[in-house]
CSV table of C-alpha atoms in Angstrom, one decimal:
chain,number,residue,atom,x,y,z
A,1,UNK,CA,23.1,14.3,29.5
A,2,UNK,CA,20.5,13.0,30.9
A,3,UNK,CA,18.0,10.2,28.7
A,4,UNK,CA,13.6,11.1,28.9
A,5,UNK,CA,10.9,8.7,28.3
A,6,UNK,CA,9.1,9.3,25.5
A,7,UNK,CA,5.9,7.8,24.0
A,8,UNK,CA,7.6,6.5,21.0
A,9,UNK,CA,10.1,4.4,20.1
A,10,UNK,CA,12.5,7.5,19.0
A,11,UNK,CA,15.9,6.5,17.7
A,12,UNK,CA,18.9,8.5,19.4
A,13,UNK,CA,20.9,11.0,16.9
A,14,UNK,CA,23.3,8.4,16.0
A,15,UNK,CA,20.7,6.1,14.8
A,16,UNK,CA,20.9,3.6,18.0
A,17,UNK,CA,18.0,2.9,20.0
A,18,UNK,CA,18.2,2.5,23.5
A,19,UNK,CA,16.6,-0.9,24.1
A,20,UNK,CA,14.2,0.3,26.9
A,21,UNK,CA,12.6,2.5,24.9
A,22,UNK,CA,14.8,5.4,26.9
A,23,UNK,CA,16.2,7.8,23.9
A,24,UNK,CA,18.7,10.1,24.1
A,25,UNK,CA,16.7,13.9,23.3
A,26,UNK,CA,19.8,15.1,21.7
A,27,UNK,CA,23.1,14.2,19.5
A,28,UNK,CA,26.0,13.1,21.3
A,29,UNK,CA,29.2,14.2,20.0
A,30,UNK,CA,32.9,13.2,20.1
A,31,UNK,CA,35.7,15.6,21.0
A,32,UNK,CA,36.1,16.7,17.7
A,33,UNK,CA,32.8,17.7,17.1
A,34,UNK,CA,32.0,14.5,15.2
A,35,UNK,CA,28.4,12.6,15.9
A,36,UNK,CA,30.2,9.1,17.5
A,37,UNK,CA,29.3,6.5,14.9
A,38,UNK,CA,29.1,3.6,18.2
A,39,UNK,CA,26.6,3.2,20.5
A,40,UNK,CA,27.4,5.3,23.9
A,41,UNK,CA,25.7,4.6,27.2
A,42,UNK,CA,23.4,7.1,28.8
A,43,UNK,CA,24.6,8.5,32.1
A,44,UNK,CA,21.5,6.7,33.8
A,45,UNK,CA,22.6,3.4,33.3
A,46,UNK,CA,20.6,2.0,30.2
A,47,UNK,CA,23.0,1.0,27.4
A,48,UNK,CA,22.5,1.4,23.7
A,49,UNK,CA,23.1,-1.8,22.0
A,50,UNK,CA,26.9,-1.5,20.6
A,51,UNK,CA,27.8,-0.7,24.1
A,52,UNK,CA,30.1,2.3,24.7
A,53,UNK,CA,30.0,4.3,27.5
A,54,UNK,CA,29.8,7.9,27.9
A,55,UNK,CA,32.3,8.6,30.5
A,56,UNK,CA,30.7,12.1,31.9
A,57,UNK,CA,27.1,13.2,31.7
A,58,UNK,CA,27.8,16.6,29.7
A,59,UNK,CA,27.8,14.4,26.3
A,60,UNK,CA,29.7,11.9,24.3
A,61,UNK,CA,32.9,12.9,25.9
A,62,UNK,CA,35.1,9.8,24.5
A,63,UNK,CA,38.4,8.7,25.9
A,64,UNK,CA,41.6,9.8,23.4
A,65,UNK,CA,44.2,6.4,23.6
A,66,UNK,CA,47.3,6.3,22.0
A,67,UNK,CA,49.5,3.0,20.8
A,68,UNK,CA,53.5,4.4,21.3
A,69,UNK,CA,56.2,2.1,19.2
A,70,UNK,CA,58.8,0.7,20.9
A,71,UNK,CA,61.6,2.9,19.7
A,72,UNK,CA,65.0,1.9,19.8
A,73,UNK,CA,67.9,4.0,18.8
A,74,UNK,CA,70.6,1.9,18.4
A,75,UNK,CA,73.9,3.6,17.0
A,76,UNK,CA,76.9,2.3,15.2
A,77,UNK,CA,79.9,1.3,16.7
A,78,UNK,CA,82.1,1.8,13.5
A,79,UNK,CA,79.8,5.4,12.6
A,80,UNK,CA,79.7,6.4,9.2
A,81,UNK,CA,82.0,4.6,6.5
A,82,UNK,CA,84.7,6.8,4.6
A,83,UNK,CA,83.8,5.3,1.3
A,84,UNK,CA,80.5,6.6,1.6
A,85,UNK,CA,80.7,9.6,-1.6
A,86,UNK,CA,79.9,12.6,-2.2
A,87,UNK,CA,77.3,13.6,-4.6
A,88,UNK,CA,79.5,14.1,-7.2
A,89,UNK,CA,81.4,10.9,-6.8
A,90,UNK,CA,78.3,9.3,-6.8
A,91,UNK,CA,77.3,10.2,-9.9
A,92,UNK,CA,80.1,9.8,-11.4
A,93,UNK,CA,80.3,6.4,-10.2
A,94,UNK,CA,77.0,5.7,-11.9
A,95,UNK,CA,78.7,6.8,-15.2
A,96,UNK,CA,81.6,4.5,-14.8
A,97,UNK,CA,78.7,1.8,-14.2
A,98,UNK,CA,76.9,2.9,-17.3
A,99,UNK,CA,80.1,2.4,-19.2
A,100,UNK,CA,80.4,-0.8,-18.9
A,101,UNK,CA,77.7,-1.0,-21.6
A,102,UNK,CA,79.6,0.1,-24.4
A,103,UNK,CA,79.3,-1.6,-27.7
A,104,UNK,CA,83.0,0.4,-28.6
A,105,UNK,CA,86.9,-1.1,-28.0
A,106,UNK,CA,88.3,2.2,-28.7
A,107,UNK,CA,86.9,3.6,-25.2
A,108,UNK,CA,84.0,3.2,-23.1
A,109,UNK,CA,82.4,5.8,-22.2
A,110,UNK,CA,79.3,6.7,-19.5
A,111,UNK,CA,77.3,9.7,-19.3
A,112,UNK,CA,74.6,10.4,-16.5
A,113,UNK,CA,72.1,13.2,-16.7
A,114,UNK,CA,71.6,14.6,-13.4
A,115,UNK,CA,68.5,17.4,-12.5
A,116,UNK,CA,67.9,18.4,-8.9
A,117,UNK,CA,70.1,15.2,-7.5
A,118,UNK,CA,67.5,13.2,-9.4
A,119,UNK,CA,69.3,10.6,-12.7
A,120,UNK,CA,67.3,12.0,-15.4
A,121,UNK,CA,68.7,9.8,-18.0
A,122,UNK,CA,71.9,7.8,-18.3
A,123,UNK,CA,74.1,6.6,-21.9
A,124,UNK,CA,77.2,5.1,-23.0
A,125,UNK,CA,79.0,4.4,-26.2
A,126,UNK,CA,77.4,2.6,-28.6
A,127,UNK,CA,75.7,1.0,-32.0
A,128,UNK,CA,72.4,2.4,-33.0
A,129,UNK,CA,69.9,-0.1,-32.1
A,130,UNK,CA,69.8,-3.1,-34.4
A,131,UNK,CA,73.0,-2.1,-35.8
A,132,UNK,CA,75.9,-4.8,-35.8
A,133,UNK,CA,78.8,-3.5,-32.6
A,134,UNK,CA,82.0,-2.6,-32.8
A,135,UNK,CA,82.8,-6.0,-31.1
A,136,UNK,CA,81.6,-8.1,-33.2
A,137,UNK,CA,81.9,-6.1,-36.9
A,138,UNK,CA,84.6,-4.0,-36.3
A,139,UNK,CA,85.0,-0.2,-35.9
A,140,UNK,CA,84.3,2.2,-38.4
A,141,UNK,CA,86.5,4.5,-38.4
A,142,UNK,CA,87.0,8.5,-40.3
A,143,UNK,CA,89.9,10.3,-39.2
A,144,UNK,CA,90.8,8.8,-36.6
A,145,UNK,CA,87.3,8.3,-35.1
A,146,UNK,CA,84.6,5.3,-34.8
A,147,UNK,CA,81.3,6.5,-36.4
A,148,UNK,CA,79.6,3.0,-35.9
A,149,UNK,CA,78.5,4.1,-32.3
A,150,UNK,CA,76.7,7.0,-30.8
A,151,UNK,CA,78.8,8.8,-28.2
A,152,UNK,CA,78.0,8.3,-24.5
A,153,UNK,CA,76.2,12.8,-24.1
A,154,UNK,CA,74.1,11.4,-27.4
A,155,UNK,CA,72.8,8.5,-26.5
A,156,UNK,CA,72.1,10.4,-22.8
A,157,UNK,CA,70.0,13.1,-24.5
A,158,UNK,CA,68.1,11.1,-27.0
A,159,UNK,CA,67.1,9.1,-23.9
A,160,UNK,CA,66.0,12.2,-22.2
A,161,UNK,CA,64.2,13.9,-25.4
A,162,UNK,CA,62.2,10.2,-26.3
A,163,UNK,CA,60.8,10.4,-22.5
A,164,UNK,CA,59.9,13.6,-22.9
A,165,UNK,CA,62.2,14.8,-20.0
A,166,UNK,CA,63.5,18.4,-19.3
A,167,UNK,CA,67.5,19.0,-19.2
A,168,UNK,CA,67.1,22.6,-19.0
A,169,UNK,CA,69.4,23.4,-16.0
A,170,UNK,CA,71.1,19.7,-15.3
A,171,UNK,CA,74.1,18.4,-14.4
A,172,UNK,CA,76.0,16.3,-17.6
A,173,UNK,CA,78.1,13.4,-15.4
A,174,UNK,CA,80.6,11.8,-18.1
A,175,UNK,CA,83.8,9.5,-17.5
A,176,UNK,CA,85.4,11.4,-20.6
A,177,UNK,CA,85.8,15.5,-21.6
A,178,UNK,CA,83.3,15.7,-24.5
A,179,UNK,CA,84.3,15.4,-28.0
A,180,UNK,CA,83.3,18.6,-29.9
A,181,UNK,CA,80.2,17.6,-31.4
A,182,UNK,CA,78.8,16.2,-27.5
A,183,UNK,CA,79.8,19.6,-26.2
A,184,UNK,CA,77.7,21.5,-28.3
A,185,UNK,CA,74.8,19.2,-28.2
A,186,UNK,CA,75.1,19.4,-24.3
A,187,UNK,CA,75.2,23.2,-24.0
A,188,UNK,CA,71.8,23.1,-26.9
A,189,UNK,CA,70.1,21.0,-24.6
A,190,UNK,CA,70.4,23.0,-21.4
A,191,UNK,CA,73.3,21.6,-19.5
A,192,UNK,CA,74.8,23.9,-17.1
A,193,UNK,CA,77.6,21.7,-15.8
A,194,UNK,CA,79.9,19.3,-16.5
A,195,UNK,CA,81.9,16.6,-14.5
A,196,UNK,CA,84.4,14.9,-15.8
A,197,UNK,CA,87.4,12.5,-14.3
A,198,UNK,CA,89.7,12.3,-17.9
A,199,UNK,CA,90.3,14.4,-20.9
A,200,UNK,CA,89.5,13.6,-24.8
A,201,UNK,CA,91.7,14.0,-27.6
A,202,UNK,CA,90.9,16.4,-30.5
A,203,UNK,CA,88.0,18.6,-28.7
A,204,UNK,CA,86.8,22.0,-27.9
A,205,UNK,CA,84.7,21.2,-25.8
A,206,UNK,CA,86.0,23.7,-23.0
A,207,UNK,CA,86.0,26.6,-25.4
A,208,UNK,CA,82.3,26.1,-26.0
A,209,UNK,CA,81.8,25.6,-22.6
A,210,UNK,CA,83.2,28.4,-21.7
A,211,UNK,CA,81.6,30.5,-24.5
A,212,UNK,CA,78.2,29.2,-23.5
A,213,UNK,CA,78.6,29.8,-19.7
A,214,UNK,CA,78.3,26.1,-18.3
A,215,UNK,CA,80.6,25.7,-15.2
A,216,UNK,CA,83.4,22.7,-16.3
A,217,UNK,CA,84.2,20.4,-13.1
A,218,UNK,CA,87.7,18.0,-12.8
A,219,UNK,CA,87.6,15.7,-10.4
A,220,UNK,CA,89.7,12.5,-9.9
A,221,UNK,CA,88.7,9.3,-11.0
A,222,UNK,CA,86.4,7.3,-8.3
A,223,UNK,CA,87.9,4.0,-7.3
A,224,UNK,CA,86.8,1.3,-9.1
A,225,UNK,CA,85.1,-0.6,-6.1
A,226,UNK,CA,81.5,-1.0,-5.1
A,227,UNK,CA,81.9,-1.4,-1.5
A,228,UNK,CA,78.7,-3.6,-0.2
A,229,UNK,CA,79.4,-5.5,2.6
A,230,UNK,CA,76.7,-8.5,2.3
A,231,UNK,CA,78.1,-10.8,5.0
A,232,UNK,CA,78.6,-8.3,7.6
A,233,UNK,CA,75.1,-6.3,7.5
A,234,UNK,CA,73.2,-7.1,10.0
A,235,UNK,CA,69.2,-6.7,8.0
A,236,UNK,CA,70.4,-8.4,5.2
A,237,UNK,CA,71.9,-11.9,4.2
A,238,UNK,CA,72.9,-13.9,1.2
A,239,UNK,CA,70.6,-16.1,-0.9
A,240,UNK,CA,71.0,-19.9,0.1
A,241,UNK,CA,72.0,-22.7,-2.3
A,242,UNK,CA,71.9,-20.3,-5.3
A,243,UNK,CA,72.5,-22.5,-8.0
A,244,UNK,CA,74.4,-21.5,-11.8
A,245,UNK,CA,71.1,-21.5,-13.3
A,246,UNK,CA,69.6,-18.8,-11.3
A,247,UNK,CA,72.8,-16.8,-11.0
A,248,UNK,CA,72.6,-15.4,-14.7
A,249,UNK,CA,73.2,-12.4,-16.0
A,250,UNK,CA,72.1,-10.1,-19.4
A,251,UNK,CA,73.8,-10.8,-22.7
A,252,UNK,CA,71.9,-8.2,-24.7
């Protein structure tokens, strides 16, 4: 490219003057057919004033540079830990966790609605909210049953319909075999499978199931550990001089 003298002041395509007076006639462009929005330097020598230069003299030909990350692959010694679980393990897990919730002495029970590997919704066993608990009123019990709580699958798919969520298709994950009444609600609701580690007393739950068409999983009960190994990970460390005050947990 090569800049003319021209009577007049012309500004170059990009809207930079060269300070001479010497304009570029035509638009100078950048590899990927963009105008450049900095000032490049004609190939005779006079600069426009933000000063970068145009390495050839067929057009704003602008050098590509690229920044490369040190990259370190660094592998584990120990590789990966057997306790890590398996999908359904996990999930289950998150039931037993959920349990822990429950308002109920006669079990505890923990439910986790699963779509697509993603927790749609999670309950447990208990009072209807602002109602007194079992723990601290008693049960209510008809027939052998507590009727002061909600079961674990109720609680699960009220949480679920409230939000607005879809069920159609999910996985139910619950500590316990439905009771009756849970097993129907499930298969209304959409629920195509369900996990369970323990059985329930009094239920049809697998004759519905298997009525309806929604695959019934058995599994063993996960271990009862939550393996994280704070002092021992390399990225992460414990809080210092956490005091009683801080360390407190919920009581609702």
């Amino acid at each position: 490219m090569i800049c003319s003298r021209k009577t007049k002041h012309n500004p170059s395509p990009t809207g930079l003057t060269c300070p001479t007076g010497l304009t570029c006639p035509t638009g100078l462009t950048c590899p990927t057919g963009l105008t450049c929005p900095t000032g490049l330097t004609c190939p005779t020598g006079l600069t426009c004033p933000t000063g970068l230069t145009c390495p050839t003299g067929q057009g704003g030909q602008s050098e590509k540079r690229m920044t490369v990350m040190d990259l370190q692959i660094i592998k584990s010694a120990a590789g990966e830990p057997e306790y890590r679980p398996s999908w359904d393990v996990y999930f289950l897990k998150l039931a037993m966790l959920a349990s822990e919730r429950a308002t109920c002495p006669r079990m505890h029970c923990g439910c986790v609605l699963v779509n697509d590997r993603h927790v749609v919704s999670t309950g447990y066993n208990g009072s209807l909210p602002g109602s007194p608990h079992c723990y601290t009123d008693g049960c209510m019990v008809v027939d052998g049953h507590c009727v002061r709580t909600n079961h674990a699958e109720i609680n699960a798919i009220c949480q679920a319909a409230r939000h607005g969520l879809q069920l159609a298709g999910a996985t139910a994950y619950v500590t316990n075999m439905p009771c009756t009444s849970c097993a129907k609600a499930l298969i209304a609701a959409g629920i195509r499978r369900v996990v369970v580690f323990s059985d329930y007393h009094d239920t049809l739950a697998e004759r519905f199931f298997n009525e309806a068409g929604v695959e019934l999983t058995r599994l063993t009960m996960p271990e009862q550990i939550i393996h994280y190994d704070l002092d021992n990970f390399s990225s992460a460390k414990p809080f210092a001089n956490l005091d009683d005050e801080t360390d407190s947990c919920c009581t609702q």
